[in-house]
Coordinates of C-alpha atoms (C1' of nucleotides) in Angstrom, one line a residue:
Chain A
M168 CA 68.5 96.4 66.5
P169 CA 66.3 97.2 69.5
A170 CA 65.9 100.6 71.1
H171 CA 69.1 101.6 73.0
G172 CA 70.9 98.9 71.0
T173 CA 74.2 100.7 71.1
R174 CA 73.8 101.5 74.8
N175 CA 73.2 97.9 75.6
L176 CA 76.1 96.8 73.4
I177 CA 78.4 99.2 75.3
I178 CA 77.3 97.8 78.6
E179 CA 77.8 94.2 77.3
K180 CA 81.3 94.9 76.0
A181 CA 82.3 96.9 79.1
D182 CA 81.1 94.0 81.3
T183 CA 83.4 91.6 79.5
L184 CA 86.4 94.0 79.4
F185 CA 86.0 94.9 83.1
Y186 CA 86.0 91.2 83.9
E187 CA 88.9 90.2 81.7
G188 CA 91.1 93.2 82.1
G189 CA 89.9 94.9 85.2
F190 CA 87.9 98.1 85.7
A191 CA 90.8 100.6 86.1
A192 CA 92.9 99.1 83.3
T193 CA 90.0 99.2 80.8
S194 CA 89.9 102.5 78.9
F195 CA 87.1 104.2 76.9
A196 CA 89.2 103.5 73.8
D197 CA 89.2 99.8 74.6
I198 CA 85.4 99.7 75.0
A199 CA 84.8 101.9 71.9
A200 CA 87.0 99.6 69.9
A201 CA 85.2 96.5 71.1
V202 CA 81.8 98.1 70.3
G203 CA 83.0 99.6 67.0
I204 CA 82.2 103.2 67.6
S205 CA 84.3 106.3 68.2
R206 CA 85.4 107.6 71.6
G207 CA 83.4 110.8 71.1
N208 CA 80.2 109.0 70.4
F209 CA 80.6 107.4 73.8
Y210 CA 79.6 110.4 75.8
H211 CA 76.3 110.5 74.0
H212 CA 75.4 107.3 76.0
F213 CA 77.4 107.6 79.2
K214 CA 78.7 110.8 80.8
S215 CA 81.4 109.1 82.9
K216 CA 83.2 105.9 83.5
D217 CA 81.5 105.5 86.8
E218 CA 78.1 105.6 85.0
I219 CA 79.2 102.7 82.8
L220 CA 80.3 100.8 85.9
N221 CA 77.0 101.3 87.5
A222 CA 75.2 100.1 84.3
V223 CA 77.5 97.0 84.3
I224 CA 76.7 96.2 87.9
S225 CA 73.0 96.7 87.2
R226 CA 73.3 94.3 84.3
R227 CA 75.1 91.7 86.4
L228 CA 72.5 92.0 89.2
K229 CA 69.7 91.6 86.7
R230 CA 71.3 88.6 85.0
T231 CA 72.1 87.0 88.3
R232 CA 68.5 87.2 89.4
K233 CA 67.5 85.7 86.1
M234 CA 70.0 82.9 86.5
L235 CA 68.8 82.1 90.0
D236 CA 65.2 82.1 88.8
D237 CA 66.1 79.6 86.1
W238 CA 67.9 77.4 88.6
Q239 CA 64.9 77.6 90.8
A240 CA 62.6 76.5 88.0
G241 CA 65.1 73.9 86.6
G242 CA 65.9 72.0 89.7
A243 CA 63.4 69.6 91.2
Q244 CA 65.1 69.3 94.6
P245 CA 67.0 71.9 96.6
R246 CA 70.0 69.7 96.2
D247 CA 69.8 69.9 92.4
R248 CA 69.5 73.7 92.6
I249 CA 72.5 74.1 94.9
L250 CA 74.4 71.9 92.5
S251 CA 73.6 74.3 89.7
F252 CA 75.5 76.9 91.8
I253 CA 78.4 74.7 92.5
H254 CA 78.7 73.6 88.9
M255 CA 79.3 77.2 87.7
L256 CA 82.9 76.4 88.8
I257 CA 83.1 73.7 86.1
T258 CA 81.1 75.4 83.5
N259 CA 83.2 78.6 83.7
R260 CA 86.5 77.0 84.6
I261 CA 88.4 78.3 81.6
K262 CA 87.5 81.9 82.3
I263 CA 87.8 81.5 86.1
M264 CA 91.4 80.1 85.6
A265 CA 92.2 83.1 83.4
F266 CA 90.4 85.9 85.2
G267 CA 89.0 84.6 88.5
C268 CA 85.4 85.0 89.7
P269 CA 83.7 88.0 88.0
V270 CA 82.0 89.0 91.3
G271 CA 84.9 88.5 93.7
T272 CA 87.5 90.2 91.5
L273 CA 85.3 93.2 90.9
C274 CA 84.5 93.6 94.6
S275 CA 88.2 93.3 95.4
E276 CA 89.2 95.9 92.8
L277 CA 86.5 98.4 93.8
A278 CA 87.5 98.0 97.5
K279 CA 91.1 98.9 96.7
L280 CA 89.9 101.9 94.6
D281 CA 87.7 102.8 97.6
H282 CA 85.0 103.2 94.9
E283 CA 81.5 104.0 96.1
A284 CA 80.1 101.3 93.8
Q285 CA 81.7 98.6 95.8
H286 CA 78.6 98.1 97.9
R287 CA 76.4 97.7 94.9
A288 CA 78.8 95.1 93.5
A289 CA 78.7 93.2 96.8
E290 CA 75.0 93.0 96.4
I291 CA 75.6 90.3 93.8
F292 CA 77.1 88.2 96.5
G293 CA 74.1 89.0 98.6
L294 CA 71.8 87.6 95.9
F295 CA 73.6 84.3 95.9
R296 CA 73.8 84.2 99.7
D297 CA 70.0 84.8 100.1
W298 CA 69.1 82.3 97.3
L299 CA 71.4 79.6 98.7
A300 CA 70.0 80.2 102.2
G301 CA 66.5 79.7 100.8
Q302 CA 67.6 76.4 99.4
F303 CA 68.9 75.2 102.8
R304 CA 65.7 76.4 104.5
A305 CA 63.8 74.3 101.9
L306 CA 65.9 71.4 103.1
G307 CA 64.6 72.0 106.6
I308 CA 67.8 73.7 107.8
D309 CA 66.6 76.9 109.4
A310 CA 69.0 78.2 112.1
Q311 CA 72.1 77.4 110.0
A312 CA 70.7 78.2 106.6
E313 CA 72.7 81.4 106.1
A314 CA 75.9 80.0 107.6
R315 CA 75.7 77.1 105.1
A316 CA 75.1 79.5 102.3
M317 CA 78.1 81.6 103.3
H318 CA 80.2 78.4 103.5
L319 CA 79.3 77.6 99.9
L320 CA 80.2 81.2 98.9
V321 CA 83.5 81.0 100.8
W322 CA 84.4 77.7 99.3
S323 CA 83.7 78.7 95.7
Q324 CA 85.5 82.0 96.1
G325 CA 88.5 80.2 97.5
V326 CA 88.5 77.7 94.6
A327 CA 88.2 80.6 92.1
A328 CA 91.1 82.5 93.6
L329 CA 93.5 79.5 93.8
S330 CA 92.6 78.0 90.4
N331 CA 93.3 81.5 89.0
A332 CA 96.7 81.6 90.7
F333 CA 97.7 78.0 89.9
H334 CA 95.8 77.5 86.6
D335 CA 95.0 73.9 87.7
E336 CA 91.9 72.4 86.1
A337 CA 92.1 69.1 88.0
F338 CA 92.1 71.1 91.2
I339 CA 88.7 72.6 90.4
Q340 CA 87.3 69.1 89.6
R341 CA 88.5 67.8 93.0
E342 CA 87.2 70.7 94.9
V343 CA 83.7 70.5 93.2
A344 CA 83.6 66.8 94.2
G345 CA 84.6 67.8 97.8
I346 CA 81.9 70.5 97.9
T347 CA 79.3 68.0 96.6
Q348 CA 80.3 65.5 99.3
W349 CA 80.0 68.2 102.0
L350 CA 76.5 69.2 100.7
D351 CA 75.4 65.6 100.8
S352 CA 76.7 65.1 104.4
V353 CA 74.8 68.3 105.4
I354 CA 71.6 66.8 103.9
V355 CA 72.2 63.4 105.5
D356 CA 72.8 65.0 108.9
Q357 CA 69.6 67.0 108.5
N358 CA 67.5 63.9 107.6
N359 CA 68.9 62.0 110.5
Q360 CA 68.0 64.8 112.9
K361 CA 64.5 64.9 111.5
E362 CA 64.1 61.1 112.0
H363 CA 65.3 61.5 115.5
I364 CA 62.8 64.2 116.3
C365 CA 59.9 62.3 114.7
S366 CA 60.7 58.9 116.3
Chain B
M464 CA 120.5 104.3 107.3
P465 CA 121.8 101.1 105.9
A466 CA 123.2 100.6 102.4
H467 CA 120.4 100.8 99.8
G468 CA 118.3 102.4 102.5
T469 CA 116.3 104.5 100.0
R470 CA 115.9 101.5 97.7
N471 CA 114.5 99.4 100.5
L472 CA 112.2 102.2 101.6
I473 CA 110.8 102.4 98.1
I474 CA 110.1 98.7 98.0
E475 CA 108.5 98.8 101.4
K476 CA 106.2 101.7 100.5
A477 CA 105.4 100.3 97.1
D478 CA 104.5 97.0 98.8
T479 CA 101.9 98.8 101.0
L480 CA 100.6 100.9 98.2
F481 CA 100.2 98.0 95.8
Y482 CA 98.3 96.1 98.5
E483 CA 96.0 99.0 99.5
G484 CA 95.4 100.6 96.2
G485 CA 96.3 98.0 93.6
F486 CA 99.3 97.7 91.3
A487 CA 97.8 99.4 88.2
A488 CA 96.3 102.3 90.2
T489 CA 99.5 103.1 92.1
S490 CA 101.6 105.6 90.3
F491 CA 105.3 106.5 90.7
A492 CA 104.2 109.8 92.1
D493 CA 102.3 108.0 94.8
I494 CA 105.3 105.9 95.8
A495 CA 107.6 108.9 95.6
A496 CA 105.3 110.9 97.8
A497 CA 105.1 108.1 100.4
V498 CA 108.9 107.7 100.4
G499 CA 109.5 111.5 100.4
I500 CA 111.7 111.7 97.3
S501 CA 111.1 113.3 93.9
R502 CA 109.8 111.3 90.9
G503 CA 113.0 111.9 89.0
N504 CA 115.1 110.4 91.7
F505 CA 113.0 107.3 91.3
Y506 CA 114.7 106.1 88.1
H507 CA 118.0 106.1 89.8
H508 CA 116.8 103.1 91.8
F509 CA 114.3 101.4 89.5
K510 CA 114.2 101.6 85.7
S511 CA 110.5 100.6 85.3
K512 CA 107.4 99.9 87.3
D513 CA 107.7 96.2 86.5
E514 CA 111.1 96.2 88.2
I515 CA 109.5 97.6 91.4
L516 CA 106.9 94.9 91.2
N517 CA 109.5 92.2 90.9
A518 CA 111.3 93.7 93.9
V519 CA 108.0 93.8 95.9
I520 CA 107.3 90.2 95.1
S521 CA 110.8 89.2 96.1
R522 CA 110.3 91.0 99.3
R523 CA 107.0 89.2 100.0
L524 CA 108.6 85.8 99.2
K525 CA 111.4 86.5 101.6
R526 CA 109.2 87.8 104.3
T527 CA 106.8 84.8 103.9
R528 CA 109.7 82.4 104.2
K529 CA 110.8 84.2 107.3
M530 CA 107.3 84.1 108.8
L531 CA 106.9 80.4 108.1
D532 CA 110.3 79.7 109.7
D533 CA 109.1 81.7 112.8
W534 CA 105.9 79.7 113.0
Q535 CA 107.9 76.5 112.6
A536 CA 110.2 77.5 115.5
G537 CA 107.3 79.0 117.6
G538 CA 104.8 76.2 117.5
A539 CA 105.4 73.0 119.6
Q540 CA 102.9 70.9 117.7
P541 CA 101.9 70.9 114.0
R542 CA 98.4 71.9 115.2
D543 CA 99.8 75.0 116.8
R544 CA 101.8 75.9 113.7
I545 CA 98.7 75.5 111.4
L546 CA 96.8 77.7 113.9
S547 CA 99.4 80.4 113.3
F548 CA 98.4 80.3 109.7
I549 CA 94.7 80.4 110.4
H550 CA 95.0 83.2 112.9
M551 CA 96.4 85.5 110.3
L552 CA 92.8 86.1 109.4
I553 CA 92.1 87.5 112.8
T554 CA 95.4 89.4 113.2
N555 CA 95.0 91.1 109.9
R556 CA 91.2 91.3 109.9
I557 CA 91.1 95.1 109.6
K558 CA 93.3 95.2 106.5
I559 CA 91.7 92.1 105.0
M560 CA 88.2 93.7 105.3
A561 CA 89.5 96.8 103.7
F562 CA 91.8 95.4 101.0
G563 CA 91.4 91.6 100.9
C564 CA 94.3 89.2 101.0
P565 CA 97.6 90.7 99.8
V566 CA 98.6 87.5 97.9
G567 CA 95.2 86.7 96.4
T568 CA 94.4 90.2 95.2
L569 CA 97.8 90.6 93.7
C570 CA 97.6 87.3 91.8
S571 CA 94.1 88.2 90.6
E572 CA 95.2 91.7 89.4
L573 CA 98.3 90.4 87.6
A574 CA 96.2 87.6 85.9
K575 CA 93.8 90.2 84.5
L576 CA 96.7 92.4 83.3
D577 CA 98.2 89.2 81.8
H578 CA 101.4 90.3 83.6
E579 CA 104.4 88.0 83.3
A580 CA 105.1 88.4 87.1
Q581 CA 101.8 86.6 87.9
H582 CA 103.6 83.3 88.2
R583 CA 106.2 84.6 90.6
A584 CA 103.3 86.1 92.7
A585 CA 101.6 82.7 92.8
E586 CA 104.8 81.2 94.3
I587 CA 103.9 82.9 97.5
F588 CA 100.8 80.7 97.6
G589 CA 103.1 77.8 96.8
L590 CA 105.2 78.6 99.9
F591 CA 102.1 78.4 102.2
R592 CA 100.9 75.3 100.4
D593 CA 104.2 73.4 100.8
W594 CA 104.6 74.5 104.4
L595 CA 101.1 73.5 105.4
A596 CA 101.5 70.2 103.6
G597 CA 104.6 69.6 105.6
Q598 CA 102.6 70.2 108.8
F599 CA 100.0 67.6 107.8
R600 CA 102.7 65.1 107.0
A601 CA 104.2 65.8 110.5
L602 CA 100.7 64.8 111.8
G603 CA 101.1 61.5 109.9
I604 CA 98.8 62.5 107.0
D605 CA 100.8 61.6 103.9
A606 CA 98.6 60.9 100.9
Q607 CA 96.1 63.7 101.7
A608 CA 98.7 66.3 103.0
E609 CA 98.7 68.5 100.0
A610 CA 94.9 68.3 99.6
R611 CA 94.5 69.4 103.2
A612 CA 96.9 72.2 102.7
M613 CA 95.0 73.4 99.6
H614 CA 91.8 73.2 101.6
L615 CA 93.1 75.6 104.2
L616 CA 94.3 77.9 101.4
V617 CA 90.9 77.7 99.7
W618 CA 89.0 78.4 102.9
S619 CA 91.2 81.3 104.0
Q620 CA 91.0 82.9 100.5
G621 CA 87.2 82.6 100.5
V622 CA 87.0 84.2 103.9
A623 CA 89.3 87.0 102.8
A624 CA 87.2 87.6 99.6
L625 CA 83.8 87.7 101.4
S626 CA 84.9 89.6 104.5
N627 CA 86.3 92.2 102.0
A628 CA 82.9 92.3 100.2
F629 CA 80.7 92.3 103.3
H630 CA 83.0 94.1 105.8
D631 CA 81.8 91.7 108.5
E632 CA 84.2 91.1 111.4
A633 CA 82.0 88.6 113.2
F634 CA 81.9 86.5 110.0
I635 CA 85.7 86.2 110.2
Q636 CA 85.5 85.0 113.8
R637 CA 82.9 82.4 113.0
E638 CA 84.9 81.1 110.0
V639 CA 88.1 80.9 112.0
A640 CA 86.2 78.8 114.6
G641 CA 84.9 76.6 111.8
I642 CA 88.3 76.1 110.3
T643 CA 89.8 75.2 113.7
Q644 CA 87.0 72.7 114.2
W645 CA 87.7 71.2 110.8
L646 CA 91.4 70.9 111.6
D647 CA 90.7 69.2 114.9
S648 CA 88.4 66.7 113.2
V649 CA 91.1 65.9 110.7
I650 CA 93.6 65.3 113.5
V651 CA 91.1 63.2 115.4
D652 CA 90.4 61.1 112.3
Q653 CA 94.1 60.6 111.7
N654 CA 94.6 59.5 115.3
N655 CA 91.7 57.0 115.2
Q656 CA 93.1 55.6 112.0
K657 CA 96.5 55.2 113.6
E658 CA 95.1 53.4 116.6
H659 CA 93.2 51.1 114.3
I660 CA 96.3 50.1 112.4
C661 CA 98.4 49.6 115.5
S662 CA 95.7 47.5 117.3
Chain C
dG1032 C1' 122.1 110.4 95.1
dT1033 C1' 119.0 113.9 94.7
dC1034 C1' 116.9 117.4 92.5
dT1035 C1' 114.1 120.3 88.5
dA1036 C1' 112.5 120.4 84.1
dT1037 C1' 110.5 118.4 80.4
dA1038 C1' 109.5 115.1 76.7
dG1039 C1' 105.9 112.1 74.9
dC1040 C1' 102.0 109.4 75.6
dC1041 C1' 97.5 108.1 76.9
dG1042 C1' 93.7 108.7 79.9
dG1043 C1' 88.9 110.9 80.6
dA1044 C1' 86.0 114.3 79.0
dT1045 C1' 84.1 118.2 75.7
dA1046 C1' 82.6 120.9 71.5
dG1047 C1' 80.6 121.1 67.5
dA1048 C1' 80.0 119.5 62.5
dC1049 C1' 77.2 116.2 59.9
Chain D
dG675 C1' 73.3 109.2 66.8
dT676 C1' 77.7 109.3 65.0
dC677 C1' 81.7 111.4 63.8
dT678 C1' 86.4 114.3 64.1
dA679 C1' 89.1 117.4 66.5
dT680 C1' 90.6 119.0 70.7
dC681 C1' 91.5 120.2 75.7
dC682 C1' 93.5 119.1 79.9
dG683 C1' 95.6 116.3 83.3
dG684 C1' 98.3 112.5 84.9
dC685 C1' 101.2 109.0 83.7
dT686 C1' 105.9 106.8 82.6
dA687 C1' 110.3 107.9 81.6
dT688 C1' 114.5 110.8 80.4
dA689 C1' 118.0 114.6 80.6
dG690 C1' 121.0 117.1 82.9
dA691 C1' 122.2 120.4 86.8
dC692 C1' 123.9 120.2 91.6

DNA sequence: GTCTATAGCCGGATAGAC
DNA sequence: GTCTATCCGGCTATAGAC
């Protein structure tokens, strides 16, 4: 067990429970039971529930940066990297149908609670937006890069919300195909425009 | 005051509080305070919190049906009627930025709570989907009518989720313009296809 | 139909022994 | 670092007077 092993385990279990059951509905007793420690022991590691929430958001920010770095390294073309993002919907489809998108649902819940951490949670969306915009710029799309990035975020959030409501796996597959088609049409348009300028 | 005036007032206030603060985080005391009655009096009208939730969902289903009927009567063309749906994002932008979409966030919360009412809440989405699909069929789009309807739901849900996270009003305006453009391109494609068949 | 009073539970948070 | 015991407050829900 590494240093702060228990602390990290608490953050990990809290992350899962906040996602699957919601922040407000998850009690200290739930987290303590998942970790396998007593409730009293809890306060040795975290003074309040908000402190755990902050740690969970920090963990998500860190893991998201790591994931984006991996996608950056793993994809030869910007198109492949963007597809890594889109395919999260397929990879995580079971959990998304059951609990929605981890980022979107946390932001939504914190907004309703008017919780001060809502802006830090929204930064996770910001990481995706900036990274996706970077991919579009790598494709030569400059002025519209951020708008395209936001469109992908919008589309994926919509798919997450509705597949959660309808619990329809085939729907996710169709939408991912549609998003991929849209992406390719954006790339084709960009290439055509480039040819036009060069010729 | 009409018959069941207090009961209806409770449902109305609960509806607002569930939307703005979330179902789990809203207590009987909150609702009682909003209505202006004592907590004890509450149980004369509703035996449990789930009963209020069911009444709130019924109210939303009823009001949604009414709204769709009004849009049906108020729009001369299917395009106008569909625009009534899209423009909800503008009309309700302040509340959407603060609390998200009432339907999407309720479905999401109930899914996490694994609440049995989650399926009834999702029926509200079903009403929009079916009505929108009817509009596309009225445009002559048959095979793809439901897919187009779902696309509008996906898009609007995504816009609601991200405008809630980023609190960006200009973003909503841009997206509504984009959705309108998409709708017109769908209509133009359909008209071209019709001409092609007739000629 | 509305109130006050209160039961009973569970939540977050603390104190202090080991 | 982990535990048990405990406080306090808010919650759902009930009982019974008016």
